[in-house]
Amino acid sequence: MAKPKLKEHRINREWCKGCGICVHFCPKSVLELDEMDKVVAARPEDCICCKLCELRCPDLAIEIITAEKE
Amino acid sequence: MAIKDYIRERFFPHLWCPGCGHGIVMNGMLHAIEKLGMSRNEIVMVSGIGCSSRISCYVDFHTLHTIHGRALAFATGVKLGLPELNVIVPMGDGDALAIGGNHFIHAARRNIDITAIVMNNRVYGMTGGQFSPLSGYGTKATTAPYKNIDHDFDIAQLAMAAGASFVARTTAYHVKQMTDIIRKAILHEGFSVVEILTQCPTYFGRKNKLGDAAEMMEWFKDFTTPIGSKAKKENDDLIERGIFVQKEIPEYCEEYDKIIEHAMKGS
């Protein structure tokens, strides 16, 4: 199976409450909270598309959009 | 269907506190339903009262938001009337086991095909952090400022003793296991109980100095273990997670139909 390639972190800033669960558990430290306490993908190039942030978000505020590698 | 197609976006952001485990349970449940490829019209969600019961407002299934502790009674009526639908009942620990304790054991005993998801955050969050029957000895709560002297009980063991034919436990940290267990519980024909340990950082976490939501989830990682693991044999304090029971026994609606058929022969 082709390895998934990251297209974007789709973040809904209106729904994010800044709990920091995704930031804490990201295995590659891709995510950070900004000055507004909303999640941002600070190092998207390190993302391995494990989608644990998406699965653990209590607010359904983050989605990993992938493009299958050729 | 995508996850977003199963929710009522107009009610978002939801009312749960930042870091509340109930949102993770909703997320995991939606992923399980998406994997099953079910349509919104095949599912009925019946809930009672409490933070956890708010789930029924946010999902776009047939939903009934009923009275405290009695969700399983309403759900029993729905299932008997429309047995072709999948009935899911999300409950909190207090809703399911204090206010609704009697409904819980008898629904389990009848083995009616309902999926009961018990979100155990060990506190009454919505009403201000009072201790629940699952808080446990020695914990603190708004109504137990010195310490709680009530002992808790084991939801999985209670459900098994009451006769539930599917009993499992997982946590808000173990999201992949959670999705898998909820999927199996929905597919199971009979009364399924899924206990999910969830964090309440606002009350249980703050009163018991357990840190923020992520730290409470770290606790779930460190203090739970797969059923029958070597770690459990070495440390009995660890909480087991996984599927405890999965057995086929006569289901209530099917048995009821047989009684109707039998009785009609006589007329």
mmCIF file of C-alpha atoms in Angstrom:
data_model
loop_
_atom_site.group_PDB
_atom_site.id
_atom_site.type_symbol
_atom_site.label_atom_id
_atom_site.label_comp_id
_atom_site.label_asym_id
_atom_site.label_seq_id
_atom_site.Cartn_x
_atom_site.Cartn_y
_atom_site.Cartn_z
ATOM 1 C CA MET A 1 0.000 0.000 0.000
ATOM 2 C CA ALA A 2 1.277 3.434 -0.865
ATOM 3 C CA LYS A 3 2.470 5.557 2.014
ATOM 4 C CA PRO A 4 0.064 8.426 2.670
ATOM 5 C CA LYS A 5 1.482 11.862 1.910
ATOM 6 C CA LEU A 6 0.298 14.906 3.779
ATOM 7 C CA LYS A 7 -1.707 17.456 1.847
ATOM 8 C CA GLU A 8 -2.752 19.621 4.760
ATOM 9 C CA HIS A 9 -3.778 19.808 8.408
ATOM 10 C CA ARG A 10 -7.338 21.084 8.147
ATOM 11 C CA ILE A 11 -7.918 22.923 11.416
ATOM 12 C CA ASN A 12 -11.230 24.427 12.446
ATOM 13 C CA ARG A 13 -10.184 27.347 14.642
ATOM 14 C CA GLU A 14 -13.777 28.030 15.650
ATOM 15 C CA TRP A 15 -14.098 24.554 17.167
ATOM 16 C CA CYS A 16 -10.601 24.177 18.667
ATOM 17 C CA LYS A 17 -10.624 24.881 22.421
ATOM 18 C CA GLY A 18 -6.866 24.665 22.873
ATOM 19 C CA CYS A 19 -6.904 21.654 25.224
ATOM 20 C CA GLY A 20 -3.493 20.608 23.869
ATOM 21 C CA ILE A 21 -4.213 16.853 23.649
ATOM 22 C CA CYS A 22 -3.094 16.723 20.000
ATOM 23 C CA VAL A 23 0.041 18.740 20.769
ATOM 24 C CA HIS A 24 0.928 16.504 23.733
ATOM 25 C CA PHE A 25 0.493 13.178 21.936
ATOM 26 C CA CYS A 26 1.826 14.018 18.449
ATOM 27 C CA PRO A 27 4.680 11.508 17.992
ATOM 28 C CA LYS A 28 6.624 13.917 15.782
ATOM 29 C CA SER A 29 5.937 17.224 17.628
ATOM 30 C CA VAL A 30 4.333 18.711 14.539
ATOM 31 C CA LEU A 31 1.663 20.686 16.361
ATOM 32 C CA GLU A 32 1.755 23.760 18.603
ATOM 33 C CA LEU A 33 -0.728 26.100 20.233
ATOM 34 C CA ASP A 34 -0.501 29.690 18.966
ATOM 35 C CA GLU A 35 -0.923 32.897 21.001
ATOM 36 C CA MET A 36 -4.709 32.477 20.738
ATOM 37 C CA ASP A 37 -4.448 28.924 22.185
ATOM 38 C CA LYS A 38 -5.504 27.400 18.876
ATOM 39 C CA VAL A 39 -3.638 24.498 17.321
ATOM 40 C CA VAL A 40 -1.365 25.140 14.332
ATOM 41 C CA ALA A 41 0.817 22.766 12.307
ATOM 42 C CA ALA A 42 4.200 24.328 13.060
ATOM 43 C CA ARG A 43 6.309 21.593 11.386
ATOM 44 C CA PRO A 44 4.045 19.953 8.774
ATOM 45 C CA GLU A 45 7.075 18.501 6.965
ATOM 46 C CA ASP A 46 7.597 16.116 9.937
ATOM 47 C CA CYS A 47 4.007 14.771 9.874
ATOM 48 C CA ILE A 48 3.733 11.000 9.308
ATOM 49 C CA CYS A 49 -0.074 11.097 8.835
ATOM 50 C CA CYS A 50 -0.753 8.738 11.772
ATOM 51 C CA LYS A 51 -3.989 10.695 12.321
ATOM 52 C CA LEU A 52 -3.826 10.257 16.096
ATOM 53 C CA CYS A 53 -4.488 13.992 16.494
ATOM 54 C CA GLU A 54 -7.627 13.647 14.410
ATOM 55 C CA LEU A 55 -8.802 10.590 16.378
ATOM 56 C CA ARG A 56 -8.050 12.091 19.806
ATOM 57 C CA CYS A 57 -9.492 15.555 19.198
ATOM 58 C CA PRO A 58 -12.512 15.966 21.501
ATOM 59 C CA ASP A 59 -13.745 18.855 19.352
ATOM 60 C CA LEU A 60 -13.507 17.276 15.861
ATOM 61 C CA ALA A 61 -11.383 20.336 15.044
ATOM 62 C CA ILE A 62 -8.441 18.749 13.223
ATOM 63 C CA GLU A 63 -8.390 16.611 10.111
ATOM 64 C CA ILE A 64 -5.414 15.172 8.225
ATOM 65 C CA ILE A 65 -5.894 15.449 4.496
ATOM 66 C CA THR A 66 -3.661 13.073 2.574
ATOM 67 C CA ALA A 67 -2.775 12.434 -1.047
ATOM 68 C CA GLU A 68 -1.696 8.888 -1.904
ATOM 69 C CA LYS A 69 1.925 8.754 -3.112
ATOM 70 C CA GLU A 70 2.457 7.527 -6.660
ATOM 71 C CA MET B 1 -19.730 9.011 4.468
ATOM 72 C CA ALA B 2 -17.318 11.354 6.195
ATOM 73 C CA ILE B 3 -17.434 11.947 9.953
ATOM 74 C CA LYS B 4 -18.831 15.438 9.380
ATOM 75 C CA ASP B 5 -21.850 13.955 7.597
ATOM 76 C CA TYR B 6 -22.933 12.271 10.839
ATOM 77 C CA ILE B 7 -23.020 15.411 12.997
ATOM 78 C CA ARG B 8 -25.232 18.453 13.420
ATOM 79 C CA GLU B 9 -22.648 21.104 12.658
ATOM 80 C CA ARG B 10 -24.984 23.909 13.683
ATOM 81 C CA PHE B 11 -24.516 22.919 17.344
ATOM 82 C CA PHE B 12 -20.699 23.100 17.190
ATOM 83 C CA PRO B 13 -18.460 23.998 18.919
ATOM 84 C CA HIS B 14 -20.051 21.691 21.516
ATOM 85 C CA LEU B 15 -20.578 22.580 25.171
ATOM 86 C CA TRP B 16 -18.029 20.161 26.656
ATOM 87 C CA CYS B 17 -15.060 21.711 28.448
ATOM 88 C CA PRO B 18 -11.636 21.910 26.766
ATOM 89 C CA GLY B 19 -10.041 18.445 26.907
ATOM 90 C CA CYS B 20 -13.231 16.586 27.902
ATOM 91 C CA GLY B 21 -12.980 12.870 27.154
ATOM 92 C CA HIS B 22 -16.603 12.674 26.052
ATOM 93 C CA GLY B 23 -15.679 14.428 22.804
ATOM 94 C CA ILE B 24 -13.071 11.742 22.154
ATOM 95 C CA VAL B 25 -15.701 9.049 22.726
ATOM 96 C CA MET B 26 -18.032 10.787 20.259
ATOM 97 C CA ASN B 27 -15.151 10.979 17.784
ATOM 98 C CA GLY B 28 -14.327 7.272 18.223
ATOM 99 C CA MET B 29 -17.971 6.255 17.965
ATOM 100 C CA LEU B 30 -18.400 8.235 14.731
ATOM 101 C CA HIS B 31 -15.304 6.573 13.273
ATOM 102 C CA ALA B 32 -16.725 3.152 14.234
ATOM 103 C CA ILE B 33 -20.048 3.958 12.562
ATOM 104 C CA GLU B 34 -18.256 5.283 9.474
ATOM 105 C CA LYS B 35 -16.269 2.029 9.255
ATOM 106 C CA LEU B 36 -19.510 0.053 9.439
ATOM 107 C CA GLY B 37 -20.815 2.168 6.561
ATOM 108 C CA MET B 38 -24.133 2.730 8.322
ATOM 109 C CA SER B 39 -26.571 5.380 7.219
ATOM 110 C CA ARG B 40 -27.880 7.979 9.649
ATOM 111 C CA ASN B 41 -31.363 6.507 9.339
ATOM 112 C CA GLU B 42 -30.329 3.095 10.647
ATOM 113 C CA ILE B 43 -29.298 4.372 14.062
ATOM 114 C CA VAL B 44 -31.298 5.561 17.053
ATOM 115 C CA MET B 45 -29.431 7.231 19.855
ATOM 116 C CA VAL B 46 -31.218 7.439 23.190
ATOM 117 C CA SER B 47 -29.637 9.326 26.061
ATOM 118 C CA GLY B 48 -30.517 10.468 29.559
ATOM 119 C CA ILE B 49 -29.080 13.425 31.437
ATOM 120 C CA GLY B 50 -25.528 14.551 32.059
ATOM 121 C CA CYS B 51 -22.527 15.800 30.131
ATOM 122 C CA SER B 52 -22.201 12.476 28.305
ATOM 123 C CA SER B 53 -25.852 12.424 27.318
ATOM 124 C CA ARG B 54 -25.350 15.612 25.320
ATOM 125 C CA ILE B 55 -23.910 13.421 22.563
ATOM 126 C CA SER B 56 -27.402 12.812 21.250
ATOM 127 C CA CYS B 57 -27.714 16.533 20.440
ATOM 128 C CA TYR B 58 -24.598 16.545 18.292
ATOM 129 C CA VAL B 59 -25.051 13.441 16.149
ATOM 130 C CA ASP B 60 -27.415 13.434 13.204
ATOM 131 C CA PHE B 61 -29.150 10.086 13.827
ATOM 132 C CA HIS B 62 -32.661 9.521 15.121
ATOM 133 C CA THR B 63 -32.148 10.917 18.610
ATOM 134 C CA LEU B 64 -34.082 10.913 21.859
ATOM 135 C CA HIS B 65 -32.848 12.968 24.795
ATOM 136 C CA THR B 66 -34.817 11.550 27.710
ATOM 137 C CA ILE B 67 -34.806 11.660 31.519
ATOM 138 C CA HIS B 68 -32.046 10.996 34.018
ATOM 139 C CA GLY B 69 -31.079 7.326 34.295
ATOM 140 C CA ARG B 70 -34.010 6.104 32.201
ATOM 141 C CA ALA B 71 -32.416 6.110 28.747
ATOM 142 C CA LEU B 72 -32.294 2.298 28.684
ATOM 143 C CA ALA B 73 -36.012 2.085 29.484
ATOM 144 C CA PHE B 74 -36.850 4.387 26.560
ATOM 145 C CA ALA B 75 -34.353 2.528 24.366
ATOM 146 C CA THR B 76 -35.996 -0.802 25.242
ATOM 147 C CA GLY B 77 -39.306 0.580 23.994
ATOM 148 C CA VAL B 78 -37.735 1.858 20.771
ATOM 149 C CA LYS B 79 -35.964 -1.434 20.119
ATOM 150 C CA LEU B 80 -39.068 -3.559 20.727
ATOM 151 C CA GLY B 81 -41.113 -1.299 18.453
ATOM 152 C CA LEU B 82 -38.527 -1.017 15.678
ATOM 153 C CA PRO B 83 -36.137 -3.958 16.106
ATOM 154 C CA GLU B 84 -34.541 -3.412 12.678
ATOM 155 C CA LEU B 85 -32.857 -0.217 13.925
ATOM 156 C CA ASN B 86 -29.540 -0.086 15.784
ATOM 157 C CA VAL B 87 -30.034 1.442 19.206
ATOM 158 C CA ILE B 88 -27.077 3.098 20.918
ATOM 159 C CA VAL B 89 -27.324 4.489 24.441
ATOM 160 C CA PRO B 90 -24.526 6.774 25.626
ATOM 161 C CA MET B 91 -24.535 7.251 29.399
ATOM 162 C CA GLY B 92 -22.379 8.692 32.127
ATOM 163 C CA ASP B 93 -21.299 6.670 35.157
ATOM 164 C CA GLY B 94 -23.872 8.331 37.396
ATOM 165 C CA ASP B 95 -26.648 8.213 34.817
ATOM 166 C CA ALA B 96 -26.033 4.518 34.071
ATOM 167 C CA LEU B 97 -25.175 3.145 37.506
ATOM 168 C CA ALA B 98 -26.637 5.378 40.204
ATOM 169 C CA ILE B 99 -29.834 6.939 38.892
ATOM 170 C CA GLY B 100 -30.287 4.234 36.261
ATOM 171 C CA GLY B 101 -28.645 1.299 38.009
ATOM 172 C CA ASN B 102 -31.781 -0.798 38.061
ATOM 173 C CA HIS B 103 -32.526 -0.207 34.369
ATOM 174 C CA PHE B 104 -28.931 -1.102 33.606
ATOM 175 C CA ILE B 105 -28.898 -4.507 35.283
ATOM 176 C CA HIS B 106 -32.295 -5.503 33.936
ATOM 177 C CA ALA B 107 -31.513 -4.478 30.348
ATOM 178 C CA ALA B 108 -28.386 -6.624 30.681
ATOM 179 C CA ARG B 109 -30.380 -9.518 32.131
ATOM 180 C CA ARG B 110 -32.903 -9.453 29.263
ATOM 181 C CA ASN B 111 -30.126 -9.362 26.663
ATOM 182 C CA ILE B 112 -31.963 -6.865 24.472
ATOM 183 C CA ASP B 113 -29.944 -5.824 21.404
ATOM 184 C CA ILE B 114 -28.831 -2.370 22.585
ATOM 185 C CA THR B 115 -25.323 -0.916 22.671
ATOM 186 C CA ALA B 116 -24.741 0.812 26.015
ATOM 187 C CA ILE B 117 -21.697 3.059 26.104
ATOM 188 C CA VAL B 118 -20.811 4.049 29.658
ATOM 189 C CA MET B 119 -18.496 7.043 29.756
ATOM 190 C CA ASN B 120 -16.907 6.742 33.151
ATOM 191 C CA ASN B 121 -15.355 10.044 34.234
ATOM 192 C CA ARG B 122 -15.918 9.246 37.933
ATOM 193 C CA VAL B 123 -17.837 12.438 38.693
ATOM 194 C CA TYR B 124 -21.090 14.329 38.096
ATOM 195 C CA GLY B 125 -19.639 17.050 35.884
ATOM 196 C CA MET B 126 -22.705 18.892 34.664
ATOM 197 C CA THR B 127 -24.095 19.634 38.108
ATOM 198 C CA GLY B 128 -20.836 20.827 39.622
ATOM 199 C CA GLY B 129 -18.503 17.945 40.452
ATOM 200 C CA GLN B 130 -20.347 15.864 43.040
ATOM 201 C CA PHE B 131 -18.895 12.395 43.672
ATOM 202 C CA SER B 132 -20.491 9.513 41.780
ATOM 203 C CA PRO B 133 -20.639 5.780 42.615
ATOM 204 C CA LEU B 134 -17.546 5.382 40.448
ATOM 205 C CA SER B 135 -15.426 8.103 42.096
ATOM 206 C CA GLY B 136 -13.824 5.582 44.389
ATOM 207 C CA TYR B 137 -12.588 5.481 47.968
ATOM 208 C CA GLY B 138 -10.206 8.269 48.935
ATOM 209 C CA THR B 139 -10.951 10.565 45.972
ATOM 210 C CA LYS B 140 -12.084 14.166 46.366
ATOM 211 C CA ALA B 141 -15.124 15.903 44.923
ATOM 212 C CA THR B 142 -17.129 19.080 45.517
ATOM 213 C CA THR B 143 -19.328 17.080 47.912
ATOM 214 C CA ALA B 144 -16.380 15.167 49.408
ATOM 215 C CA PRO B 145 -13.894 17.954 50.232
ATOM 216 C CA TYR B 146 -12.055 15.864 52.856
ATOM 217 C CA LYS B 147 -12.260 12.549 51.032
ATOM 218 C CA ASN B 148 -14.818 10.178 49.624
ATOM 219 C CA ILE B 149 -15.524 7.199 51.895
ATOM 220 C CA ASP B 150 -17.765 5.410 49.371
ATOM 221 C CA HIS B 151 -16.264 2.457 47.536
ATOM 222 C CA ASP B 152 -16.766 2.191 43.802
ATOM 223 C CA PHE B 153 -17.615 -0.921 41.841
ATOM 224 C CA ASP B 154 -16.410 -2.544 38.660
ATOM 225 C CA ILE B 155 -18.794 -1.768 35.776
ATOM 226 C CA ALA B 156 -17.552 -4.658 33.648
ATOM 227 C CA GLN B 157 -17.972 -7.204 36.450
ATOM 228 C CA LEU B 158 -21.424 -5.835 37.296
ATOM 229 C CA ALA B 159 -22.498 -6.060 33.638
ATOM 230 C CA MET B 160 -21.182 -9.614 33.368
ATOM 231 C CA ALA B 161 -22.929 -10.692 36.559
ATOM 232 C CA ALA B 162 -26.156 -9.116 35.307
ATOM 233 C CA GLY B 163 -25.945 -11.202 32.140
ATOM 234 C CA ALA B 164 -24.743 -8.831 29.395
ATOM 235 C CA SER B 165 -23.563 -10.868 26.414
ATOM 236 C CA PHE B 166 -20.888 -8.379 25.322
ATOM 237 C CA VAL B 167 -18.769 -6.553 27.897
ATOM 238 C CA ALA B 168 -15.675 -4.502 27.152
ATOM 239 C CA ARG B 169 -13.580 -1.686 28.599
ATOM 240 C CA THR B 170 -11.260 0.834 27.029
ATOM 241 C CA THR B 171 -10.136 4.424 27.594
ATOM 242 C CA ALA B 172 -10.143 7.799 25.874
ATOM 243 C CA TYR B 173 -6.389 7.396 25.348
ATOM 244 C CA HIS B 174 -6.716 4.104 23.429
ATOM 245 C CA VAL B 175 -8.691 5.561 20.528
ATOM 246 C CA LYS B 176 -8.012 2.828 17.987
ATOM 247 C CA GLN B 177 -9.073 0.132 20.451
ATOM 248 C CA MET B 178 -12.114 2.248 21.324
ATOM 249 C CA THR B 179 -13.221 2.466 17.688
ATOM 250 C CA ASP B 180 -12.709 -1.259 17.217
ATOM 251 C CA ILE B 181 -14.619 -2.198 20.385
ATOM 252 C CA ILE B 182 -17.556 0.119 19.612
ATOM 253 C CA ARG B 183 -17.751 -1.343 16.099
ATOM 254 C CA LYS B 184 -17.870 -4.892 17.518
ATOM 255 C CA ALA B 185 -20.393 -3.868 20.182
ATOM 256 C CA ILE B 186 -22.749 -2.420 17.558
ATOM 257 C CA LEU B 187 -22.466 -5.590 15.461
ATOM 258 C CA HIS B 188 -23.094 -7.838 18.475
ATOM 259 C CA GLU B 189 -26.655 -9.153 18.716
ATOM 260 C CA GLY B 190 -27.522 -8.758 22.368
ATOM 261 C CA PHE B 191 -26.919 -6.303 25.171
ATOM 262 C CA SER B 192 -23.460 -4.782 24.781
ATOM 263 C CA VAL B 193 -21.758 -2.769 27.490
ATOM 264 C CA VAL B 194 -18.704 -0.720 26.619
ATOM 265 C CA GLU B 195 -17.134 1.085 29.567
ATOM 266 C CA ILE B 196 -14.848 3.892 28.449
ATOM 267 C CA LEU B 197 -12.691 5.668 31.020
ATOM 268 C CA THR B 198 -12.825 9.350 30.122
ATOM 269 C CA GLN B 199 -11.204 12.361 31.686
ATOM 270 C CA CYS B 200 -13.031 15.244 33.368
ATOM 271 C CA PRO B 201 -10.192 17.745 33.765
ATOM 272 C CA THR B 202 -12.578 20.414 35.064
ATOM 273 C CA TYR B 203 -13.816 18.548 38.150
ATOM 274 C CA PHE B 204 -12.329 15.110 38.763
ATOM 275 C CA GLY B 205 -8.920 16.134 37.495
ATOM 276 C CA ARG B 206 -8.760 19.457 39.326
ATOM 277 C CA LYS B 207 -10.154 18.149 42.641
ATOM 278 C CA ASN B 208 -7.748 15.210 42.629
ATOM 279 C CA LYS B 209 -4.723 17.099 41.301
ATOM 280 C CA LEU B 210 -4.389 14.866 38.256
ATOM 281 C CA GLY B 211 -3.194 17.601 35.910
ATOM 282 C CA ASP B 212 -4.628 18.650 32.570
ATOM 283 C CA ALA B 213 -6.503 16.520 30.043
ATOM 284 C CA ALA B 214 -3.341 15.145 28.409
ATOM 285 C CA GLU B 215 -1.865 14.169 31.787
ATOM 286 C CA MET B 216 -5.090 12.390 32.724
ATOM 287 C CA MET B 217 -4.847 10.471 29.450
ATOM 288 C CA GLU B 218 -1.252 9.561 30.276
ATOM 289 C CA TRP B 219 -2.680 8.012 33.457
ATOM 290 C CA PHE B 220 -4.999 5.843 31.328
ATOM 291 C CA LYS B 221 -1.964 4.720 29.353
ATOM 292 C CA ASP B 222 0.117 3.925 32.447
ATOM 293 C CA PHE B 223 -2.540 2.364 34.681
ATOM 294 C CA THR B 224 -4.416 0.122 32.259
ATOM 295 C CA THR B 225 -3.295 -3.095 30.618
ATOM 296 C CA PRO B 226 -4.714 -5.637 28.145
ATOM 297 C CA ILE B 227 -6.865 -8.375 29.732
ATOM 298 C CA GLY B 228 -4.780 -11.189 31.171
ATOM 299 C CA SER B 229 -1.457 -9.459 30.536
ATOM 300 C CA LYS B 230 1.755 -10.299 32.370
ATOM 301 C CA ALA B 231 1.747 -6.772 33.819
ATOM 302 C CA LYS B 232 -1.649 -7.458 35.459
ATOM 303 C CA LYS B 233 -0.293 -10.575 37.167
ATOM 304 C CA GLU B 234 2.582 -8.536 38.573
ATOM 305 C CA ASN B 235 0.504 -5.517 39.580
ATOM 306 C CA ASP B 236 -3.132 -6.197 40.480
ATOM 307 C CA ASP B 237 -3.934 -2.464 40.698
ATOM 308 C CA LEU B 238 -3.789 -2.106 36.909
ATOM 309 C CA ILE B 239 -7.179 -1.770 35.199
ATOM 310 C CA GLU B 240 -7.779 -4.331 32.473
ATOM 311 C CA ARG B 241 -9.071 -3.254 29.069
ATOM 312 C CA GLY B 242 -10.312 -5.260 26.120
ATOM 313 C CA ILE B 243 -13.316 -7.527 25.520
ATOM 314 C CA PHE B 244 -14.245 -9.518 28.643
ATOM 315 C CA VAL B 245 -17.267 -11.361 27.271
ATOM 316 C CA GLN B 246 -18.686 -11.946 23.806
ATOM 317 C CA LYS B 247 -21.233 -14.746 23.689
ATOM 318 C CA GLU B 248 -24.311 -15.709 21.730
ATOM 319 C CA ILE B 249 -27.424 -16.144 23.855
ATOM 320 C CA PRO B 250 -31.109 -15.666 22.863
ATOM 321 C CA GLU B 251 -31.882 -12.017 22.151
ATOM 322 C CA TYR B 252 -34.966 -10.441 23.728
ATOM 323 C CA CYS B 253 -36.733 -9.030 20.627
ATOM 324 C CA GLU B 254 -36.349 -12.307 18.738
ATOM 325 C CA GLU B 255 -37.693 -14.260 21.708
ATOM 326 C CA TYR B 256 -40.586 -11.823 22.031
ATOM 327 C CA ASP B 257 -41.463 -12.335 18.350
ATOM 328 C CA LYS B 258 -41.531 -16.092 18.941
ATOM 329 C CA ILE B 259 -43.969 -15.615 21.821
ATOM 330 C CA ILE B 260 -46.236 -13.479 19.612
ATOM 331 C CA GLU B 261 -46.135 -16.113 16.885
ATOM 332 C CA HIS B 262 -46.899 -18.869 19.375
ATOM 333 C CA ALA B 263 -49.775 -16.942 20.968
ATOM 334 C CA MET B 264 -51.313 -16.082 17.582
ATOM 335 C CA LYS B 265 -51.515 -19.769 16.685
ATOM 336 C CA GLY B 266 -54.006 -20.257 19.449
ATOM 337 C CA SER B 267 -56.429 -17.583 18.182
#
